C-alpha cells in the first residue's frame, strides 16, 4: 500500500511508501484503508503512529509538527470509496465522514494555500493507490 500525501500549501500530491511517510508542510495523508482496520492513533513526539488490528503500524513523521501554515490531517478511504477524517484526540480513533478533500486542502489558509482550482481532478475524483494493509 502507498500513501497519498497532499501538501496543503502547494496542492501537490505525491505517493509515499507507508514505511517512509515524512511531511515537510501541513498535508493531508490519505491511506487506502478501512477504518475498522485501525486499532489506535497515537502521538509520539511530532509523529503519528497508526496501530493496525493485524499488529502492523504506520508512522507519519512530522504529522504533529507545528507548521506555520496549518496542521496535517489523516484520511482513510475504504473499499466503498468513502473517505473518513481521523481524529486522534484520545487513544481510540474517531472518524467522521468527509465529503470532499477541498474541505481540508483549503484549511491551511494564507496566500499560499491551495484552493479547488489547484487540486488535480485525479485527487478529487479519487484515483486509488490500492494495495494490501501494511
Short mmCIF file of C-alpha atoms in Angstrom, two decimals:
data_model
loop_
_atom_site.label_atom_id
_atom_site.label_comp_id
_atom_site.label_asym_id
_atom_site.label_seq_id
_atom_site.Cartn_x
_atom_site.Cartn_y
_atom_site.Cartn_z
CA UNK A 1 0.00 0.00 0.00
CA UNK A 2 1.17 3.52 -0.74
CA UNK A 3 0.10 6.71 0.95
CA UNK A 4 -1.08 9.74 -0.95
CA UNK A 5 0.35 12.92 0.57
CA UNK A 6 -1.29 16.18 -0.50
CA UNK A 7 0.62 19.29 0.51
CA UNK A 8 -1.87 21.87 1.83
CA UNK A 9 0.41 24.77 0.87
CA UNK A 10 1.04 23.85 -2.78
CA UNK A 11 -1.79 21.39 -3.52
CA UNK A 12 0.82 18.96 -4.89
CA UNK A 13 0.02 15.26 -4.46
CA UNK A 14 2.77 12.68 -4.13
CA UNK A 15 2.92 8.98 -3.37
CA UNK A 16 4.96 7.67 -0.45
CA UNK A 17 5.55 4.12 0.74
CA UNK A 18 3.77 3.56 4.05
CA UNK A 19 7.08 2.78 5.72
CA UNK A 20 8.52 6.20 4.77
CA UNK A 21 5.89 8.94 5.16
CA UNK A 22 7.56 12.22 6.09
CA UNK A 23 5.79 15.59 5.97
CA UNK A 24 7.57 18.88 5.25
CA UNK A 25 4.44 21.08 5.21
CA UNK A 26 0.91 20.70 6.57
CA UNK A 27 -0.56 17.88 4.50
CA UNK A 28 -3.45 15.51 4.02
CA UNK A 29 -2.23 11.93 4.31
CA UNK A 30 -4.69 9.58 2.60
CA UNK A 31 -4.50 5.82 3.04
CA UNK A 32 -6.48 3.13 1.25
CA UNK A 33 -7.58 1.52 4.49
CA UNK A 34 -10.87 0.63 6.16
CA UNK A 35 -11.32 2.44 9.46
CA UNK A 36 -12.15 -0.89 11.11
CA UNK A 37 -8.52 -1.92 10.45
CA UNK A 38 -7.23 0.81 12.81
CA UNK A 39 -6.96 -0.02 16.49
CA UNK A 40 -5.28 3.18 17.72
CA UNK A 41 -3.87 6.55 16.71
CA UNK A 42 -1.01 7.70 18.92
CA UNK A 43 1.25 10.72 19.08
CA UNK A 44 4.95 10.00 19.55
CA UNK A 45 6.72 13.37 19.68
CA UNK A 46 5.77 15.05 16.40
CA UNK A 47 4.96 11.73 14.72
CA UNK A 48 1.61 9.97 14.27
CA UNK A 49 1.65 6.22 14.88
CA UNK A 50 -1.26 4.33 13.33
CA UNK A 51 -1.69 0.95 15.01
CA UNK A 52 -3.48 -1.67 12.95
CA UNK A 53 -5.57 -4.59 14.20
CA UNK A 54 -3.24 -7.03 12.41
CA UNK A 55 -0.33 -5.86 14.60
CA UNK A 56 1.25 -3.61 11.97
CA UNK A 57 1.98 0.08 12.36
CA UNK A 58 2.25 3.05 10.03
CA UNK A 59 4.37 6.01 11.14
CA UNK A 60 3.82 9.51 9.76
CA UNK A 61 6.89 11.61 10.58
CA UNK A 62 6.25 15.29 11.42
CA UNK A 63 2.45 14.85 11.43
CA UNK A 64 2.16 16.98 14.59
CA UNK A 65 4.91 19.42 13.59
CA UNK A 66 3.65 22.95 14.36
CA UNK A 67 3.86 24.25 10.79
CA UNK A 68 3.16 27.98 10.36
CA UNK A 69 0.67 27.30 7.54
CA UNK A 70 -1.59 24.91 9.48
CA UNK A 71 -1.89 21.31 10.67
CA UNK A 72 -1.94 17.91 8.97
CA UNK A 73 -4.90 15.56 8.58
CA UNK A 74 -5.28 11.80 8.17
CA UNK A 75 -7.93 10.49 5.77
CA UNK A 76 -8.83 6.85 5.22
CA UNK A 77 -10.59 5.74 2.05
CA UNK A 78 -12.46 2.47 2.48
CA UNK A 79 -13.24 -0.20 -0.11
CA UNK A 80 -16.59 1.50 -0.85
CA UNK A 81 -14.81 4.76 -1.75
CA UNK A 82 -15.98 6.60 1.37
CA UNK A 83 -13.43 8.96 2.90
CA UNK A 84 -13.10 9.22 6.67
CA UNK A 85 -11.34 12.02 8.52
CA UNK A 86 -9.48 10.58 11.51
CA UNK A 87 -9.40 12.38 14.84
CA UNK A 88 -6.83 11.35 17.40
CA UNK A 89 -7.91 13.25 20.50
CA UNK A 90 -7.85 10.07 22.57
CA UNK A 91 -6.19 6.67 22.28
CA UNK A 92 -9.26 5.38 20.46
CA UNK A 93 -9.61 6.72 16.94
CA UNK A 94 -12.70 8.61 15.90
CA UNK A 95 -13.76 9.11 12.31
CA UNK A 96 -16.14 11.45 10.57
CA UNK A 97 -17.37 11.12 7.01
CA UNK A 98 -15.61 13.52 4.66
CA UNK A 99 -17.48 14.70 1.58
CA UNK A 100 -14.64 16.44 -0.23
CA UNK A 101 -10.89 16.82 0.27
CA UNK A 102 -11.25 20.51 -0.57
CA UNK A 103 -12.60 20.93 2.95
CA UNK A 104 -9.11 20.06 4.22
CA UNK A 105 -6.84 21.34 1.46
CA UNK A 106 -8.05 24.92 1.79
CA UNK A 107 -7.81 24.68 5.59
CA UNK A 108 -4.14 25.74 5.61
CA UNK A 109 -5.19 29.32 4.93
CA UNK A 110 -2.86 32.12 3.88
CA UNK A 111 -1.87 33.28 0.43
CA UNK A 112 -0.02 30.07 -0.42
CA UNK A 113 -2.88 27.72 0.38
CA UNK A 114 -4.30 25.66 -2.45
CA UNK A 115 -7.88 26.14 -3.47
CA UNK A 116 -10.08 23.98 -5.65
CA UNK A 117 -8.51 25.26 -8.84
CA UNK A 118 -5.07 23.94 -7.86
CA UNK A 119 -6.15 20.44 -6.91
CA UNK A 120 -5.77 17.98 -9.77
CA UNK A 121 -9.01 16.32 -10.84
CA UNK A 122 -7.46 12.89 -10.22
CA UNK A 123 -7.21 13.65 -6.50
CA UNK A 124 -10.78 14.87 -6.18
CA UNK A 125 -12.03 12.06 -8.38
CA UNK A 126 -10.48 9.57 -6.00
CA UNK A 127 -7.99 7.63 -8.09
CA UNK A 128 -6.82 4.91 -5.72
CA UNK A 129 -3.40 3.80 -4.69
CA UNK A 130 -4.68 0.32 -3.72
CA UNK A 131 -2.77 -2.44 -2.08
CA UNK A 132 -2.65 -4.62 0.95
CA UNK A 133 -2.75 -3.43 4.52
CA UNK A 134 0.68 -2.61 5.95
#
